[in-house]
């Protein structure tokens, strides 16, 4: 008999927590092994029962906040599925940087919770946000900077790519890092991928991926091909 997937729920709304427990209780192969109503309780419970996945409401009241909980828990073997009403991609980027493996909007159908849990438990990084508010996330220059990195560019050649001064390019780069919760060009690329700002499709085994950047600028196409970036 297969060992069930062990899950802890961290949610401060009693009714929602009960709904999650009921839904997961009816899902084959998943066992809820603990529940917490605060961030402090969640960290303590994860350390105690060692679950496979923590379903974490990032707006937990009292104690430490959800992003800090994600950071502490993700440092161990437990995978974190963030569960939130925030559809702001900058907020989601902070969760990604803290170590969350997935995100599920509270606007998503409750039936998707089991799918999301299985995905993150399998080692996938999945972002199940139904409607991330991406149009206002990046400026035209910041989108171009992300495109620059996706096509193999580096920070030292960004000014040339943007057709601007080195000082202006650094300002663009700084804004991109802040919005994506990144501290390097590589993290910006990875976080852009995690937020769905970069799409890819396999080109061939030896040529890497073809990337496209979702445009966030009114009047621009929703995606623009940017060629290939060898991995």
PDB file of C-alpha atoms in Angstrom:
ATOM      1  CA  UNK A   1       0.000   0.000   0.000  1.00  0.00           C
ATOM      2  CA  UNK A   2       1.371   3.407  -0.968  1.00  0.00           C
ATOM      3  CA  UNK A   3       2.195   5.831   1.838  1.00  0.00           C
ATOM      4  CA  UNK A   4      -0.203   8.811   1.765  1.00  0.00           C
ATOM      5  CA  UNK A   5       1.033  12.321   1.152  1.00  0.00           C
ATOM      6  CA  UNK A   6       1.152  14.061   4.536  1.00  0.00           C
ATOM      7  CA  UNK A   7      -0.169  17.631   4.579  1.00  0.00           C
ATOM      8  CA  UNK A   8      -0.369  20.410   7.179  1.00  0.00           C
ATOM      9  CA  UNK A   9      -2.911  23.225   6.758  1.00  0.00           C
ATOM     10  CA  UNK A  10      -2.039  26.736   7.969  1.00  0.00           C
ATOM     11  CA  UNK A  11      -5.149  28.905   7.665  1.00  0.00           C
ATOM     12  CA  UNK A  12      -6.584  31.304  10.250  1.00  0.00           C
ATOM     13  CA  UNK A  13     -10.198  31.194   9.009  1.00  0.00           C
ATOM     14  CA  UNK A  14     -11.884  28.257  10.739  1.00  0.00           C
ATOM     15  CA  UNK A  15     -14.545  27.649   8.080  1.00  0.00           C
ATOM     16  CA  UNK A  16     -12.080  27.745   5.189  1.00  0.00           C
ATOM     17  CA  UNK A  17      -9.731  25.439   7.056  1.00  0.00           C
ATOM     18  CA  UNK A  18     -12.602  23.004   7.603  1.00  0.00           C
ATOM     19  CA  UNK A  19     -13.479  23.165   3.898  1.00  0.00           C
ATOM     20  CA  UNK A  20      -9.880  22.424   2.940  1.00  0.00           C
ATOM     21  CA  UNK A  21      -9.711  19.547   5.420  1.00  0.00           C
ATOM     22  CA  UNK A  22     -12.953  18.088   4.052  1.00  0.00           C
ATOM     23  CA  UNK A  23     -11.843  18.446   0.436  1.00  0.00           C
ATOM     24  CA  UNK A  24      -8.456  16.865   1.041  1.00  0.00           C
ATOM     25  CA  UNK A  25      -9.988  14.152   3.214  1.00  0.00           C
ATOM     26  CA  UNK A  26     -11.944  13.033   0.162  1.00  0.00           C
ATOM     27  CA  UNK A  27      -8.829  13.055  -2.028  1.00  0.00           C
ATOM     28  CA  UNK A  28      -7.209   9.604  -2.353  1.00  0.00           C
ATOM     29  CA  UNK A  29      -3.600   9.475  -1.246  1.00  0.00           C
ATOM     30  CA  UNK A  30      -3.643  12.668   0.837  1.00  0.00           C
ATOM     31  CA  UNK A  31      -3.726  12.780   4.644  1.00  0.00           C
ATOM     32  CA  UNK A  32      -4.099  15.977   6.686  1.00  0.00           C
ATOM     33  CA  UNK A  33      -1.801  15.450   9.672  1.00  0.00           C
ATOM     34  CA  UNK A  34      -2.095  18.841  11.344  1.00  0.00           C
ATOM     35  CA  UNK A  35      -3.662  22.303  11.324  1.00  0.00           C
ATOM     36  CA  UNK A  36      -2.396  25.715  12.411  1.00  0.00           C
ATOM     37  CA  UNK A  37      -4.048  29.120  12.742  1.00  0.00           C
ATOM     38  CA  UNK A  38      -0.919  31.306  13.100  1.00  0.00           C
ATOM     39  CA  UNK A  39       2.510  31.476  11.510  1.00  0.00           C
ATOM     40  CA  UNK A  40       4.236  30.530  14.739  1.00  0.00           C
ATOM     41  CA  UNK A  41       2.009  27.461  15.120  1.00  0.00           C
ATOM     42  CA  UNK A  42       2.655  26.485  11.495  1.00  0.00           C
ATOM     43  CA  UNK A  43       6.450  26.502  11.882  1.00  0.00           C
ATOM     44  CA  UNK A  44       6.257  24.572  15.161  1.00  0.00           C
ATOM     45  CA  UNK A  45       3.851  21.999  13.696  1.00  0.00           C
ATOM     46  CA  UNK A  46       5.921  21.402  10.569  1.00  0.00           C
ATOM     47  CA  UNK A  47       9.015  20.787  12.687  1.00  0.00           C
ATOM     48  CA  UNK A  48       7.044  18.403  14.882  1.00  0.00           C
ATOM     49  CA  UNK A  49       5.137  16.235  12.377  1.00  0.00           C
ATOM     50  CA  UNK A  50       7.454  16.566   9.332  1.00  0.00           C
ATOM     51  CA  UNK A  51       4.770  16.742   6.604  1.00  0.00           C
ATOM     52  CA  UNK A  52       5.452  16.491   2.880  1.00  0.00           C
ATOM     53  CA  UNK A  53       3.566  19.694   2.050  1.00  0.00           C
ATOM     54  CA  UNK A  54       2.489  22.790   3.973  1.00  0.00           C
ATOM     55  CA  UNK A  55      -0.569  24.559   2.547  1.00  0.00           C
ATOM     56  CA  UNK A  56       0.088  28.089   3.748  1.00  0.00           C
ATOM     57  CA  UNK A  57      -2.296  31.039   3.898  1.00  0.00           C
ATOM     58  CA  UNK A  58       0.153  33.914   3.513  1.00  0.00           C
ATOM     59  CA  UNK A  59      -2.146  36.337   5.356  1.00  0.00           C
ATOM     60  CA  UNK A  60      -2.026  34.446   8.636  1.00  0.00           C
ATOM     61  CA  UNK A  61      -2.932  36.650  11.604  1.00  0.00           C
ATOM     62  CA  UNK A  62      -0.631  36.884  14.616  1.00  0.00           C
ATOM     63  CA  UNK A  63       2.945  35.787  15.032  1.00  0.00           C
ATOM     64  CA  UNK A  64       5.223  35.724  11.980  1.00  0.00           C
ATOM     65  CA  UNK A  65       3.846  36.449   8.512  1.00  0.00           C
ATOM     66  CA  UNK A  66       3.358  33.971   5.687  1.00  0.00           C
ATOM     67  CA  UNK A  67       6.461  34.948   3.720  1.00  0.00           C
ATOM     68  CA  UNK A  68       8.642  34.367   6.792  1.00  0.00           C
ATOM     69  CA  UNK A  69       6.889  31.048   7.451  1.00  0.00           C
ATOM     70  CA  UNK A  70       7.617  30.001   3.851  1.00  0.00           C
ATOM     71  CA  UNK A  71      11.282  30.912   4.263  1.00  0.00           C
ATOM     72  CA  UNK A  72      11.675  28.945   7.504  1.00  0.00           C
ATOM     73  CA  UNK A  73       9.776  25.876   6.319  1.00  0.00           C
ATOM     74  CA  UNK A  74      11.307  25.737   2.835  1.00  0.00           C
ATOM     75  CA  UNK A  75      14.754  25.530   4.419  1.00  0.00           C
ATOM     76  CA  UNK A  76      13.847  21.951   5.369  1.00  0.00           C
ATOM     77  CA  UNK A  77      12.394  19.074   3.359  1.00  0.00           C
ATOM     78  CA  UNK A  78       8.772  20.254   3.445  1.00  0.00           C
ATOM     79  CA  UNK A  79       7.394  21.785   0.240  1.00  0.00           C
ATOM     80  CA  UNK A  80       5.302  24.956   0.591  1.00  0.00           C
ATOM     81  CA  UNK A  81       2.127  25.652  -1.374  1.00  0.00           C
ATOM     82  CA  UNK A  82       1.162  29.283  -0.773  1.00  0.00           C
ATOM     83  CA  UNK A  83      -2.564  29.967  -0.625  1.00  0.00           C
ATOM     84  CA  UNK A  84      -3.633  33.588  -0.890  1.00  0.00           C
ATOM     85  CA  UNK A  85      -6.169  36.156  -2.051  1.00  0.00           C
ATOM     86  CA  UNK A  86      -3.282  38.311  -3.361  1.00  0.00           C
ATOM     87  CA  UNK A  87      -2.990  38.179  -7.147  1.00  0.00           C
ATOM     88  CA  UNK A  88      -0.240  40.808  -7.231  1.00  0.00           C
ATOM     89  CA  UNK A  89       2.740  39.232  -9.033  1.00  0.00           C
ATOM     90  CA  UNK A  90       5.205  41.253  -6.948  1.00  0.00           C
ATOM     91  CA  UNK A  91       3.756  39.638  -3.822  1.00  0.00           C
ATOM     92  CA  UNK A  92       3.981  36.224  -5.487  1.00  0.00           C
ATOM     93  CA  UNK A  93       7.616  36.961  -6.412  1.00  0.00           C
ATOM     94  CA  UNK A  94       8.427  37.508  -2.729  1.00  0.00           C
ATOM     95  CA  UNK A  95       6.890  34.103  -1.948  1.00  0.00           C
ATOM     96  CA  UNK A  96       8.991  32.483  -4.666  1.00  0.00           C
ATOM     97  CA  UNK A  97      12.129  34.100  -3.312  1.00  0.00           C
ATOM     98  CA  UNK A  98      11.230  32.911   0.200  1.00  0.00           C
ATOM     99  CA  UNK A  99      11.155  29.339  -1.088  1.00  0.00           C
ATOM    100  CA  UNK A 100       7.497  28.561  -1.833  1.00  0.00           C
ATOM    101  CA  UNK A 101       7.174  25.836  -4.475  1.00  0.00           C
ATOM    102  CA  UNK A 102       3.717  26.848  -5.641  1.00  0.00           C
ATOM    103  CA  UNK A 103       0.928  29.374  -5.377  1.00  0.00           C
ATOM    104  CA  UNK A 104      -2.827  28.883  -5.495  1.00  0.00           C
ATOM    105  CA  UNK A 105      -5.209  31.823  -5.606  1.00  0.00           C
ATOM    106  CA  UNK A 106      -8.184  31.684  -3.235  1.00  0.00           C
ATOM    107  CA  UNK A 107     -10.238  32.581  -6.307  1.00  0.00           C
ATOM    108  CA  UNK A 108      -9.381  29.213  -7.868  1.00  0.00           C
ATOM    109  CA  UNK A 109     -11.858  26.303  -7.614  1.00  0.00           C
ATOM    110  CA  UNK A 110     -11.360  24.361  -4.394  1.00  0.00           C
ATOM    111  CA  UNK A 111     -11.054  21.208  -6.492  1.00  0.00           C
ATOM    112  CA  UNK A 112      -7.628  22.430  -7.692  1.00  0.00           C
ATOM    113  CA  UNK A 113      -6.061  22.220  -4.241  1.00  0.00           C
ATOM    114  CA  UNK A 114      -5.292  18.485  -4.468  1.00  0.00           C
ATOM    115  CA  UNK A 115      -3.755  18.891  -7.938  1.00  0.00           C
ATOM    116  CA  UNK A 116      -1.548  21.711  -6.669  1.00  0.00           C
ATOM    117  CA  UNK A 117      -0.434  19.694  -3.641  1.00  0.00           C
ATOM    118  CA  UNK A 118       0.539  16.700  -5.763  1.00  0.00           C
ATOM    119  CA  UNK A 119       2.424  18.950  -8.182  1.00  0.00           C
ATOM    120  CA  UNK A 120       4.606  20.633  -5.557  1.00  0.00           C
ATOM    121  CA  UNK A 121       5.157  17.337  -3.710  1.00  0.00           C
ATOM    122  CA  UNK A 122       6.511  15.894  -6.963  1.00  0.00           C
ATOM    123  CA  UNK A 123       9.138  18.623  -7.050  1.00  0.00           C
ATOM    124  CA  UNK A 124       7.435  20.898  -9.541  1.00  0.00           C
ATOM    125  CA  UNK A 125       7.292  24.664  -9.140  1.00  0.00           C
ATOM    126  CA  UNK A 126       3.726  25.462 -10.039  1.00  0.00           C
ATOM    127  CA  UNK A 127       1.942  28.795  -9.997  1.00  0.00           C
ATOM    128  CA  UNK A 128      -1.795  28.235 -10.050  1.00  0.00           C
ATOM    129  CA  UNK A 129      -2.799  31.908  -9.934  1.00  0.00           C
ATOM    130  CA  UNK A 130      -6.002  32.239 -11.909  1.00  0.00           C
ATOM    131  CA  UNK A 131      -5.559  35.914 -12.708  1.00  0.00           C
ATOM    132  CA  UNK A 132      -2.190  37.415 -11.855  1.00  0.00           C
ATOM    133  CA  UNK A 133      -2.288  41.162 -12.396  1.00  0.00           C
ATOM    134  CA  UNK A 134       0.700  41.254 -14.773  1.00  0.00           C
ATOM    135  CA  UNK A 135      -0.177  44.168 -17.153  1.00  0.00           C
ATOM    136  CA  UNK A 136       1.078  46.813 -14.734  1.00  0.00           C
ATOM    137  CA  UNK A 137       4.059  44.872 -13.426  1.00  0.00           C
ATOM    138  CA  UNK A 138       6.930  45.935 -15.694  1.00  0.00           C
ATOM    139  CA  UNK A 139       7.708  49.057 -17.692  1.00  0.00           C
ATOM    140  CA  UNK A 140       8.676  48.798 -21.372  1.00  0.00           C
ATOM    141  CA  UNK A 141      12.387  49.075 -20.505  1.00  0.00           C
ATOM    142  CA  UNK A 142      12.096  46.508 -17.698  1.00  0.00           C
ATOM    143  CA  UNK A 143      10.354  44.082 -20.069  1.00  0.00           C
ATOM    144  CA  UNK A 144      13.138  44.684 -22.590  1.00  0.00           C
ATOM    145  CA  UNK A 145      15.742  43.998 -19.895  1.00  0.00           C
ATOM    146  CA  UNK A 146      14.070  40.679 -19.075  1.00  0.00           C
ATOM    147  CA  UNK A 147      14.008  39.857 -22.792  1.00  0.00           C
ATOM    148  CA  UNK A 148      17.700  40.771 -22.950  1.00  0.00           C
ATOM    149  CA  UNK A 149      18.531  38.204 -20.257  1.00  0.00           C
ATOM    150  CA  UNK A 150      16.263  35.522 -21.772  1.00  0.00           C
ATOM    151  CA  UNK A 151      18.188  35.730 -25.039  1.00  0.00           C
ATOM    152  CA  UNK A 152      21.574  35.316 -23.387  1.00  0.00           C
ATOM    153  CA  UNK A 153      22.414  38.951 -22.612  1.00  0.00           C
ATOM    154  CA  UNK A 154      24.217  40.046 -19.473  1.00  0.00           C
ATOM    155  CA  UNK A 155      24.027  43.196 -17.312  1.00  0.00           C
ATOM    156  CA  UNK A 156      27.193  44.658 -18.836  1.00  0.00           C
ATOM    157  CA  UNK A 157      25.563  44.723 -22.303  1.00  0.00           C
ATOM    158  CA  UNK A 158      22.137  45.941 -21.173  1.00  0.00           C
ATOM    159  CA  UNK A 159      22.823  49.633 -21.892  1.00  0.00           C
ATOM    160  CA  UNK A 160      23.659  48.797 -25.506  1.00  0.00           C
ATOM    161  CA  UNK A 161      20.524  46.666 -25.824  1.00  0.00           C
ATOM    162  CA  UNK A 162      18.338  49.470 -24.426  1.00  0.00           C
ATOM    163  CA  UNK A 163      20.156  52.167 -26.394  1.00  0.00           C
ATOM    164  CA  UNK A 164      20.745  54.200 -23.257  1.00  0.00           C
ATOM    165  CA  UNK A 165      23.490  55.178 -20.819  1.00  0.00           C
ATOM    166  CA  UNK A 166      25.034  52.789 -18.324  1.00  0.00           C
ATOM    167  CA  UNK A 167      23.505  54.822 -15.476  1.00  0.00           C
ATOM    168  CA  UNK A 168      19.995  54.624 -16.962  1.00  0.00           C
ATOM    169  CA  UNK A 169      20.424  50.910 -17.612  1.00  0.00           C
ATOM    170  CA  UNK A 170      21.340  50.370 -13.960  1.00  0.00           C
ATOM    171  CA  UNK A 171      18.166  52.212 -12.897  1.00  0.00           C
ATOM    172  CA  UNK A 172      16.104  49.921 -15.142  1.00  0.00           C
ATOM    173  CA  UNK A 173      17.903  46.889 -13.740  1.00  0.00           C
ATOM    174  CA  UNK A 174      17.295  48.044 -10.169  1.00  0.00           C
ATOM    175  CA  UNK A 175      13.573  48.483 -10.842  1.00  0.00           C
ATOM    176  CA  UNK A 176      13.370  45.029 -12.428  1.00  0.00           C
ATOM    177  CA  UNK A 177      15.103  43.415  -9.445  1.00  0.00           C
ATOM    178  CA  UNK A 178      12.789  45.128  -6.940  1.00  0.00           C
ATOM    179  CA  UNK A 179       9.608  44.169  -8.801  1.00  0.00           C
ATOM    180  CA  UNK A 180      10.659  40.543  -9.252  1.00  0.00           C
ATOM    181  CA  UNK A 181      12.158  40.156  -5.774  1.00  0.00           C
ATOM    182  CA  UNK A 182      15.534  39.334  -7.333  1.00  0.00           C
ATOM    183  CA  UNK A 183      19.120  40.185  -6.425  1.00  0.00           C
ATOM    184  CA  UNK A 184      20.766  39.149  -9.708  1.00  0.00           C
ATOM    185  CA  UNK A 185      20.014  38.922 -13.421  1.00  0.00           C
ATOM    186  CA  UNK A 186      19.761  35.138 -13.107  1.00  0.00           C
ATOM    187  CA  UNK A 187      17.203  35.398 -10.281  1.00  0.00           C
ATOM    188  CA  UNK A 188      15.242  37.947 -12.323  1.00  0.00           C
ATOM    189  CA  UNK A 189      15.117  35.479 -15.204  1.00  0.00           C
ATOM    190  CA  UNK A 190      14.088  32.614 -12.916  1.00  0.00           C
ATOM    191  CA  UNK A 191      11.428  34.676 -11.150  1.00  0.00           C
ATOM    192  CA  UNK A 192      10.107  35.980 -14.457  1.00  0.00           C
ATOM    193  CA  UNK A 193       9.733  32.370 -15.496  1.00  0.00           C
ATOM    194  CA  UNK A 194       7.975  31.454 -12.250  1.00  0.00           C
ATOM    195  CA  UNK A 195       5.505  34.331 -12.654  1.00  0.00           C
ATOM    196  CA  UNK A 196       4.641  33.364 -16.205  1.00  0.00           C
ATOM    197  CA  UNK A 197       6.271  36.465 -17.702  1.00  0.00           C
ATOM    198  CA  UNK A 198       8.530  34.198 -19.761  1.00  0.00           C
ATOM    199  CA  UNK A 199       7.190  31.342 -21.848  1.00  0.00           C
ATOM    200  CA  UNK A 200       9.323  28.637 -23.420  1.00  0.00           C
ATOM    201  CA  UNK A 201       9.043  25.673 -25.733  1.00  0.00           C
ATOM    202  CA  UNK A 202      11.633  23.021 -26.414  1.00  0.00           C
ATOM    203  CA  UNK A 203      13.507  23.653 -29.653  1.00  0.00           C
ATOM    204  CA  UNK A 204      15.763  20.584 -29.671  1.00  0.00           C
ATOM    205  CA  UNK A 205      17.894  18.536 -27.334  1.00  0.00           C
ATOM    206  CA  UNK A 206      21.039  20.516 -28.161  1.00  0.00           C
ATOM    207  CA  UNK A 207      19.738  24.024 -28.868  1.00  0.00           C
ATOM    208  CA  UNK A 208      17.986  24.891 -25.629  1.00  0.00           C
ATOM    209  CA  UNK A 209      14.636  26.682 -25.383  1.00  0.00           C
ATOM    210  CA  UNK A 210      12.804  29.329 -27.352  1.00  0.00           C
ATOM    211  CA  UNK A 211      11.538  32.085 -25.082  1.00  0.00           C
ATOM    212  CA  UNK A 212       8.879  34.751 -25.321  1.00  0.00           C
ATOM    213  CA  UNK A 213       8.203  37.642 -22.960  1.00  0.00           C
ATOM    214  CA  UNK A 214       4.659  38.572 -22.027  1.00  0.00           C
ATOM    215  CA  UNK A 215       4.268  42.248 -22.786  1.00  0.00           C
ATOM    216  CA  UNK A 216       3.016  44.465 -19.983  1.00  0.00           C
ATOM    217  CA  UNK A 217       2.851  47.627 -22.062  1.00  0.00           C
ATOM    218  CA  UNK A 218      -0.499  48.809 -23.516  1.00  0.00           C
ATOM    219  CA  UNK A 219      -0.568  48.532 -27.280  1.00  0.00           C
ATOM    220  CA  UNK A 220       2.145  45.861 -27.472  1.00  0.00           C
ATOM    221  CA  UNK A 221       1.592  42.276 -28.501  1.00  0.00           C
ATOM    222  CA  UNK A 222       0.862  39.846 -25.689  1.00  0.00           C
ATOM    223  CA  UNK A 223       4.001  37.906 -26.483  1.00  0.00           C
ATOM    224  CA  UNK A 224       7.010  38.449 -28.682  1.00  0.00           C
ATOM    225  CA  UNK A 225       9.363  35.752 -29.875  1.00  0.00           C
ATOM    226  CA  UNK A 226      12.897  36.303 -28.687  1.00  0.00           C
ATOM    227  CA  UNK A 227      14.714  33.381 -30.260  1.00  0.00           C
ATOM    228  CA  UNK A 228      16.650  30.777 -28.347  1.00  0.00           C
ATOM    229  CA  UNK A 229      18.718  30.746 -25.193  1.00  0.00           C
ATOM    230  CA  UNK A 230      20.998  27.758 -24.746  1.00  0.00           C
ATOM    231  CA  UNK A 231      20.811  26.056 -21.391  1.00  0.00           C
TER     232      UNK A 231
END
